[in-house]
Coordinates of C-alpha atoms in Angstrom, one line a residue:
X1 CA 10.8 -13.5 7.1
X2 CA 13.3 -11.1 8.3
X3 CA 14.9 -12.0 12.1
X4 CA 17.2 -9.9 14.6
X5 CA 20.0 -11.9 16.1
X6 CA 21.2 -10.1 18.7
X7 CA 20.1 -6.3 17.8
X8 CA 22.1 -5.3 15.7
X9 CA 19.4 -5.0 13.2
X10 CA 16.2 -2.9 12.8
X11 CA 16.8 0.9 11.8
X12 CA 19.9 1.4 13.6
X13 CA 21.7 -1.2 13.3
X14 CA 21.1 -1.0 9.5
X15 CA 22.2 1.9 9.2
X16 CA 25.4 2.0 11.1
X17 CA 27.1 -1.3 8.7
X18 CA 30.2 -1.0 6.0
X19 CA 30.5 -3.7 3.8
X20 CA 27.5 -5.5 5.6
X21 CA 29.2 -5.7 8.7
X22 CA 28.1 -3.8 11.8
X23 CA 30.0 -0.5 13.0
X24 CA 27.6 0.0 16.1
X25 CA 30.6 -0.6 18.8
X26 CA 32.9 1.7 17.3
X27 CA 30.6 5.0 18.6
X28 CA 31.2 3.9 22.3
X29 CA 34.6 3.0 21.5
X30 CA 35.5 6.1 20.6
X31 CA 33.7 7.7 23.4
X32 CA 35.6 5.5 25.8
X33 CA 39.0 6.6 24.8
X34 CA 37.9 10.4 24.3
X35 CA 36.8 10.7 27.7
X36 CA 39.7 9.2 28.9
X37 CA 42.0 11.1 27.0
X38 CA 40.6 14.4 27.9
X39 CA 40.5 13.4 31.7
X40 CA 44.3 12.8 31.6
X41 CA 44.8 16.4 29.4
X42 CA 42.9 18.8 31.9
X43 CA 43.5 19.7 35.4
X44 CA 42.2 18.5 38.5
X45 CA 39.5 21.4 38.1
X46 CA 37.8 19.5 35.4
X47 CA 37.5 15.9 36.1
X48 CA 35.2 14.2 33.2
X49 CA 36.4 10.3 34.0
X50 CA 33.0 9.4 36.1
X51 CA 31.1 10.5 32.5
X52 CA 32.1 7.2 31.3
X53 CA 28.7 6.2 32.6
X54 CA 27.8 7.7 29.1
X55 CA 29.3 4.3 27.3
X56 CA 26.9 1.9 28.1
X57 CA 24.4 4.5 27.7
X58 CA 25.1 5.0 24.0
X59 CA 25.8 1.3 23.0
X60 CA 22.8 0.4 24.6
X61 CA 20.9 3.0 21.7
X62 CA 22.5 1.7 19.0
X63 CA 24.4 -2.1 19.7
X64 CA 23.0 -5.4 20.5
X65 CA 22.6 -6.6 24.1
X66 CA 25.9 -8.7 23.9
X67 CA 27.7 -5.5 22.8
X68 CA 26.3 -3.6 25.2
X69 CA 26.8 -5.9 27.9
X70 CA 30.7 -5.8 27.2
X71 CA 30.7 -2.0 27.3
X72 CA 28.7 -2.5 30.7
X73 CA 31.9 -4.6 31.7
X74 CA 34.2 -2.4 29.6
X75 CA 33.3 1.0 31.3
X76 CA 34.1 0.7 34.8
X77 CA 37.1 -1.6 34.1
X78 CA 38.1 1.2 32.2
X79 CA 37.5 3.8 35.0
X80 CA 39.2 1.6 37.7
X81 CA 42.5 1.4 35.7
X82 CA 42.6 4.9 34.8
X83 CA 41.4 6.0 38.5
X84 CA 44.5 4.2 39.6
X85 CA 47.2 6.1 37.0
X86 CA 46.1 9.2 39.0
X87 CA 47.8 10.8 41.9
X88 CA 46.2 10.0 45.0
X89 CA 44.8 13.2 45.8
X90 CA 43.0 13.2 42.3
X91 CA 41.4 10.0 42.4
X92 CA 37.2 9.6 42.8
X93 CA 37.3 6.2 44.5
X94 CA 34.2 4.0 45.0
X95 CA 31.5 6.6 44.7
X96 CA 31.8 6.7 40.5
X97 CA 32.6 3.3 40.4
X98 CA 29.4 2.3 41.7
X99 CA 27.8 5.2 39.7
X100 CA 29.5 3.4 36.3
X101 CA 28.5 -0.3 37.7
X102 CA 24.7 0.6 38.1
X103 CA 25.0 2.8 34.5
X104 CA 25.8 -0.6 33.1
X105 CA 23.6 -2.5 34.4
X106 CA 20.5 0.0 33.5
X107 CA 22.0 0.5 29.8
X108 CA 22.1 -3.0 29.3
X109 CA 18.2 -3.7 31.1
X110 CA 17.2 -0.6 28.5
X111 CA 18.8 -2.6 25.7
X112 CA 16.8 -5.9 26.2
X113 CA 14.1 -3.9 26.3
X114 CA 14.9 -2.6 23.0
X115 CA 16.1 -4.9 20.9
X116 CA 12.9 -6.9 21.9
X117 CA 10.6 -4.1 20.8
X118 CA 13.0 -4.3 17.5
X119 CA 11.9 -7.9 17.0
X120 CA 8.0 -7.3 17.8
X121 CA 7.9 -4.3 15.4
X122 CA 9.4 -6.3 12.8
X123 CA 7.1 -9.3 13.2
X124 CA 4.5 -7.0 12.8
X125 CA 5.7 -6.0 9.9
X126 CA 6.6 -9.4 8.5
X127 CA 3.0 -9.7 9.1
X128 CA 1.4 -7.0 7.4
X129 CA 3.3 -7.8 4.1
X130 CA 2.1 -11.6 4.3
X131 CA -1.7 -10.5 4.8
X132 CA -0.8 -7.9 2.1
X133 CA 0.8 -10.4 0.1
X134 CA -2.1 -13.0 0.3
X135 CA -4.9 -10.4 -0.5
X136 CA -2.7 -9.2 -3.4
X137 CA -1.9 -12.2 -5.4
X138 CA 0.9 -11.9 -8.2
X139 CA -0.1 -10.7 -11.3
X140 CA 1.7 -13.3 -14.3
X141 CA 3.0 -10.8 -16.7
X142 CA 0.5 -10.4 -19.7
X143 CA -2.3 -11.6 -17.2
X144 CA -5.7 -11.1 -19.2
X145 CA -3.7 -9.6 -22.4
X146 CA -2.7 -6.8 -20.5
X147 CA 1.1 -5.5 -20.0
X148 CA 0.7 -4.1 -16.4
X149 CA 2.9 -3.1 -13.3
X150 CA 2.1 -2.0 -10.1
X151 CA 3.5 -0.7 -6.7
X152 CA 2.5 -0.3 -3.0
X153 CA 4.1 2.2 -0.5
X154 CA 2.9 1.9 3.0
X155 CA 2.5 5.3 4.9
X156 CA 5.3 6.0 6.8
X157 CA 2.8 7.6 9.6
X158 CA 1.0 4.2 10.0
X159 CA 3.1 1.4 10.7
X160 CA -0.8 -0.6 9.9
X161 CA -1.4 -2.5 6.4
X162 CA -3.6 -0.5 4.7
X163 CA -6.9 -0.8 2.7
X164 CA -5.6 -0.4 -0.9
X165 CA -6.4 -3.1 -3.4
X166 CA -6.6 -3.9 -7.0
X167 CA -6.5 -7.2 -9.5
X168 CA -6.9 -8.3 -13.1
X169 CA -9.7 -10.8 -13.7
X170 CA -10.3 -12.9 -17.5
X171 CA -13.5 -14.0 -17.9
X172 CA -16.3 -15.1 -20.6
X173 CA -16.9 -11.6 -21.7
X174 CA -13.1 -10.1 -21.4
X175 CA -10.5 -8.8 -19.2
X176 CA -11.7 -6.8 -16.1
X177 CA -9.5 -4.9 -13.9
X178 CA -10.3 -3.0 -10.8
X179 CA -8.2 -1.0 -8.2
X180 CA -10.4 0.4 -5.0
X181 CA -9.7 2.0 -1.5
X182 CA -11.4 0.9 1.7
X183 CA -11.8 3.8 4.3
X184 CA -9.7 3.6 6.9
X185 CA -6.5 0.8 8.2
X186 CA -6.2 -2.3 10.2
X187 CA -7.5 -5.4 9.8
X188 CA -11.2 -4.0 9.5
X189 CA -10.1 -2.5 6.0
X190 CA -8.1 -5.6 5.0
X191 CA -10.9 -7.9 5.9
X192 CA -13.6 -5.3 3.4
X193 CA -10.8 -5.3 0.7
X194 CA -10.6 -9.5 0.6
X195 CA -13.8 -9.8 0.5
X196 CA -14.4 -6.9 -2.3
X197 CA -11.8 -8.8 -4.0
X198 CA -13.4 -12.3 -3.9
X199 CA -16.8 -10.7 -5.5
X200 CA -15.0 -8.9 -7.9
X201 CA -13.1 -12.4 -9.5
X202 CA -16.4 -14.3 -9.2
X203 CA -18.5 -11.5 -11.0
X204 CA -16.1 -9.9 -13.4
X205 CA -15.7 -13.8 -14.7
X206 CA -19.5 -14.1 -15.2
X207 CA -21.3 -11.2 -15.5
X208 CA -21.7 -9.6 -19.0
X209 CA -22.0 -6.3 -18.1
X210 CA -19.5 -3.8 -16.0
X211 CA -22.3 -2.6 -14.2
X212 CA -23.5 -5.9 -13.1
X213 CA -19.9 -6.2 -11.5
X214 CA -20.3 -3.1 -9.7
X215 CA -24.0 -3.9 -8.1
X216 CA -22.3 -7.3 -7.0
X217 CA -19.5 -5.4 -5.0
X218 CA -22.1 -2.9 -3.7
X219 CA -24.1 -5.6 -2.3
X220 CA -21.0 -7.4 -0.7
X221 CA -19.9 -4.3 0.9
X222 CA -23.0 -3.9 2.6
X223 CA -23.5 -7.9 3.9
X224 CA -20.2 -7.0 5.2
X225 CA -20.9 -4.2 6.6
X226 CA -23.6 -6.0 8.4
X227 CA -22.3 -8.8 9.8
X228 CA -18.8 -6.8 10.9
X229 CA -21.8 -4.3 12.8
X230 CA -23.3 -7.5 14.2
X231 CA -20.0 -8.9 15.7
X232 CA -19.5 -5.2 17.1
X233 CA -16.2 -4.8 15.2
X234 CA -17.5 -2.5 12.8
X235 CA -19.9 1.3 13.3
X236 CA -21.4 1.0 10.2
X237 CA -19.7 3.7 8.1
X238 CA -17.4 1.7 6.6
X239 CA -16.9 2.6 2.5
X240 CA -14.3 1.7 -0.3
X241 CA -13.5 3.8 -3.8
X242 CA -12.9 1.8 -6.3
X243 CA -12.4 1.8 -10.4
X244 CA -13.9 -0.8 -12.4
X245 CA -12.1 -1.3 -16.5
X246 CA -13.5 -3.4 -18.6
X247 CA -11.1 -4.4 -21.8
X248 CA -13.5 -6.1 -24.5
X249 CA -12.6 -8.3 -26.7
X250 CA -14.5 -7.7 -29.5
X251 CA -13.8 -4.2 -29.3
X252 CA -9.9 -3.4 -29.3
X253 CA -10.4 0.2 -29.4
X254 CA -12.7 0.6 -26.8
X255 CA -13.0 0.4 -23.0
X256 CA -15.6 0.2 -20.6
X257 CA -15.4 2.3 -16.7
X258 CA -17.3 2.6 -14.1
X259 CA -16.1 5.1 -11.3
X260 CA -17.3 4.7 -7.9
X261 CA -16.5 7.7 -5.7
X262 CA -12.8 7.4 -7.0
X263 CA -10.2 9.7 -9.0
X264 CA -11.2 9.1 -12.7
X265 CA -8.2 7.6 -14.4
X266 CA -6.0 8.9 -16.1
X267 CA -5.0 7.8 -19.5
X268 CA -1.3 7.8 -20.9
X269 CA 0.1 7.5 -24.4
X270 CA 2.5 8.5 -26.8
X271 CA 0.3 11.7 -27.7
X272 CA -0.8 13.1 -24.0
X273 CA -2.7 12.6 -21.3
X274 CA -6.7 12.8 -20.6
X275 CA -8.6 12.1 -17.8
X276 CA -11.4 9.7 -18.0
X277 CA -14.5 11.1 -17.7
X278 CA -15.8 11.6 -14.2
X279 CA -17.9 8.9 -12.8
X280 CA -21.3 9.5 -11.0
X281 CA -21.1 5.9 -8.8
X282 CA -21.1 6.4 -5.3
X283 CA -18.7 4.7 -3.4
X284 CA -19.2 0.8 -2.5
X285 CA -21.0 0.6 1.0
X286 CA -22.9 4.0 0.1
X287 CA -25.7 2.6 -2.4
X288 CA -28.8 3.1 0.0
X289 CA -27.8 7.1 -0.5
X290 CA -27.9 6.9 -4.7
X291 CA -31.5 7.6 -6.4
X292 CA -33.3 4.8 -7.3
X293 CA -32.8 4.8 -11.3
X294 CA -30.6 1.9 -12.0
X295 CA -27.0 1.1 -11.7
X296 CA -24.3 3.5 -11.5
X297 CA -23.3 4.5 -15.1
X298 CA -21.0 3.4 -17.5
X299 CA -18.2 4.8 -19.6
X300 CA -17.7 4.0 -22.9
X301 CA -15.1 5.7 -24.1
X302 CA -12.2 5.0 -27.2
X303 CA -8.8 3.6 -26.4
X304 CA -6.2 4.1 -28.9
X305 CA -3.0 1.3 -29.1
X306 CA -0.4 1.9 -27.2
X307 CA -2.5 4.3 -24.4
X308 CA -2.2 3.3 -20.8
X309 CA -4.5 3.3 -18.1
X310 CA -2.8 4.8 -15.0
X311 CA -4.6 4.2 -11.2
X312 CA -3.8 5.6 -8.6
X313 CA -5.2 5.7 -4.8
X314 CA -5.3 8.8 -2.7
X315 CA -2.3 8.5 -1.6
X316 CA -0.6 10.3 -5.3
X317 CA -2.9 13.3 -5.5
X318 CA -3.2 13.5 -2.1
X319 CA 0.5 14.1 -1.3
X320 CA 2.1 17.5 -0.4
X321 CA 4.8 18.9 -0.4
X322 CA 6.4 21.2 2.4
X323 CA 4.4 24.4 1.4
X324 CA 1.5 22.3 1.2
X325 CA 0.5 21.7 -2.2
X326 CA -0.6 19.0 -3.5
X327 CA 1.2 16.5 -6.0
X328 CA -0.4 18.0 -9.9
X329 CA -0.1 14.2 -11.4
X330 CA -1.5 14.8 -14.5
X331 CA 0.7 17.5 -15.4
X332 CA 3.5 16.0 -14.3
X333 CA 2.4 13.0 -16.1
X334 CA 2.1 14.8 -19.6
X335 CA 5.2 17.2 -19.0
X336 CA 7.1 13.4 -18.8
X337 CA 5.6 11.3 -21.7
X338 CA 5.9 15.1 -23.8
X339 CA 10.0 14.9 -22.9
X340 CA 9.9 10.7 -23.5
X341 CA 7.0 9.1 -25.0
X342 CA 8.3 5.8 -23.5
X343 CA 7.6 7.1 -20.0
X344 CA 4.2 5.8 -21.3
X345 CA 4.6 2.5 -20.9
X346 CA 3.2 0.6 -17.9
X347 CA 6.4 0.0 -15.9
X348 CA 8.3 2.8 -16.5
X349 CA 4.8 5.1 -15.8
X350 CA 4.4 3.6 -12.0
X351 CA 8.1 4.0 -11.4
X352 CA 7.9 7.5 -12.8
X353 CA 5.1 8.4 -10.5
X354 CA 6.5 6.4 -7.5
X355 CA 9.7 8.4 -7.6
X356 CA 8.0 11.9 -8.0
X357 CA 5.2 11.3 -5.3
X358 CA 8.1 10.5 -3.2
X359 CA 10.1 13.3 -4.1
X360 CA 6.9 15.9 -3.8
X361 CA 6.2 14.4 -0.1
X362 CA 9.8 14.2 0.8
X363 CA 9.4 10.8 1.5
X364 CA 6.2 11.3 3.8
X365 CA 2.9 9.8 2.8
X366 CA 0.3 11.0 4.5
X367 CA -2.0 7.6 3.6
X368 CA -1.2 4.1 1.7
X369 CA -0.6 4.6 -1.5
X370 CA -1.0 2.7 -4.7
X371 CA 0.0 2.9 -8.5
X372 CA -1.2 0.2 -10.8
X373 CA -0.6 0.6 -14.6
X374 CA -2.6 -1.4 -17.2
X375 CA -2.1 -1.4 -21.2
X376 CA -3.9 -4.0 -23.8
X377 CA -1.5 -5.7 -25.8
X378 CA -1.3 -5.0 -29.5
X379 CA -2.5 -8.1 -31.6
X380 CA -3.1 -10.5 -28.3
X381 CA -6.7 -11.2 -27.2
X382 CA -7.9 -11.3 -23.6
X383 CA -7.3 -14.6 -22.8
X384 CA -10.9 -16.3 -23.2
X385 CA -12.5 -17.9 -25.6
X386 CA -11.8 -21.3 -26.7
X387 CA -9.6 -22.2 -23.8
X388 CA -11.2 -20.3 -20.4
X389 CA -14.5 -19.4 -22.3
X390 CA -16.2 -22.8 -22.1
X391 CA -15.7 -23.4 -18.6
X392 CA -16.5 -22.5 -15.7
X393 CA -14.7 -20.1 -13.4
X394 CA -13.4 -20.3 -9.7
X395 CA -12.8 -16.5 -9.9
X396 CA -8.7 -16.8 -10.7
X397 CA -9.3 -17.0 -14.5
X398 CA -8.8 -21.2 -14.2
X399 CA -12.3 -23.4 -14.6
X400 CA -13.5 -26.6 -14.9
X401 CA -14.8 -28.0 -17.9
X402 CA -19.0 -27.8 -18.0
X403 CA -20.2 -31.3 -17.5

């Protein structure tokens, strides 16, 4: 948890540090002995001494309140002593004293104010990250047999925690991986993407097919749905995207997808880039609108070693940059891995396409925004078997042992 001692901190006080030490007084500071200066330097036509009601005005934007209570102090002290210097006929008296008295007073009421909207905002945020944190547990590194790296960036328009989730889950019939999008922010989408989440590691652990796993997650999104409608905290058009991988064990060179309303991964190696092929699933909380002919379908399609799986949420291909085009992953994708074929690899790929959504948007994303990288490990299995295969599952890939 991040705290603010007197101020100082939050985004101006951050910025304005050398060394890790504050420079926020020096602006006043300078202002001070400017005005004074060029008071003593003009002629009587051009009096500017009563403007140092501007002091606490400033500090009170960028200091602490203790800092800005000084320059409160400091201003009309300042303005009394160099009233005095003057010739008689020259000086303003009481009438600017008061006027730099009251200045001070409102510039430091302004800076309470402030600062304590500094703390709130950055409780807030302290906040989202934990509730973030706890949906999104830590991955341990070669979780499932799979090398993987991920990244979230929070939209700089919506100070909110967001709806974007994803998760690696071993189980009795291999490694399953998902990474979805729940319409909309708050803690409406938080709540769907926990409980997605909680289906999705109790039915990729025991459900033999990939389709199974999806029907399961349909299902919850809808009893959520309902009961969120029923408590009056939801309208009933709540949806997530989502992309469901399946890694099986017996088959190394295969992989198993199912796409529900999402962007069809993208897969990365050595020798190019391909899109998966495009799913027909509807997204999760939509099922009542998909014909009645089974589950959605599944993707079987050939993964050579060394090829990466590379998801992303909306918030990639949805980015744009000033003229208004959007960010053209894939071929920036390929143009990279062509120039380096280690730009393939899991952790360098979601930096790579971190840094360039950033750069395409200029630093503004227009919505959450989520890259989560995934690669089977040559010559390691999945993780089940012997060890988590003959138990049973509590949906974090550790079981009990049957009885």
């Amino acid at each position: 948890m991040r705290a603010v001692s007197d101020g100082s901190a939050g985004p101006q006080g951050e910025v304005l540090r050398v060394r890790g030490r504050s420079v926020a007084w020096v602006a006043p500071l300078l202002l001070l002995v400017a005005i004074v200066l060029v008071d003593f330097r003009t002629s009587s036509d051009f009096r500017i001494l009563s403007w140092i009601v501007l002091v606490p005005g400033i500090a009170a934007a960028i200091c602490g309140v203790w800092g800005t209570a000084v320059y409160a102090v400091l201003a009309p002290a300042t303005y009394v002593a160099a009233d005095a210097v003057l010739p008689h006929e020259y000086q303003a008296g009481l009438p600017d004293l008061v006027l730099a008295g009251i200045g001070g007073v409102l510039a430091t009421l302004a800076c309470v104010v402030r600062v304590r909207g500094q703390r709130r905002m950055l409780h807030m945020q302290d906040v989202a990250e934990t509730i973030r944190r706890t949906v999104l547990r830590p991955l341990p590194p070669g979780w499932g047999g799979l090398d993987h790296a991920a990244v979230y960036l929070s939209a700089d328009s919506e100070a909110r925690v967001g709806g974007d989730f994803y998760d690696i889950q071993i189980g009795l019939h291999g490694t399953r991986v998902i990474l979805g999008d729940v319409q909309g922010k708050g803690l409406g989408a938080v709540e769907a993407a926990a409980a997605l989440l909680g289906t999705f590691r109790e039915a990729a652990y025991h459900e033999a097919d990939l389709t199974s796993v999806a029907v399961c997650l349909e299902l919850r999104m809808q009893r959520h749905i309902l009961m969120r409608t029923a408590l009056g905290k939801e309208e009933g058009d709540r949806f997530a995207t989502a992309v469901l991988l399946g890694f099986p064990e017996e088959q190394p060179g295969a992989l198993d997808a199912v796409v529900l309303g999402h962007d069809a991964p993208l897969v990365v190696g050595p020798d190019g880039v391909r899109p998966l092929p495009p799913g027909h699933g509807l997204p999760l909380g939509l099922g009542e609108l998909a014909p009645a002919d089974g589950p959605p379908p599944l993707l079987h399609v050939p993964l050579a070693p060394g090829e990466t799986l590379l998801l992303t949420t909306d918030g990639v291909t949805e980015a744009r940059d000033g003229e208004g085009a959007f960010y053209p992953l894939a071929d920036d994708v390929a143009a990279a891995v062509a120039a380096d074929p280690g730009v393939a690899g899991p952790a360098r790929l979601v930096d790579f396409v971190r840094e360039r959504t950033l750069l395409h948007c200029g630093g503004h994303l227009a919505d959450d925004t989520t890259v989560f990288a995934v690669r089977r490990r040559a010559g390691v299995g999945n993780g089940v078997g012997t060890g988590v295969g003959n138990e049973v599952g509590n949906g974090d890939g550790i079981g009990r042992k049957r009885s």
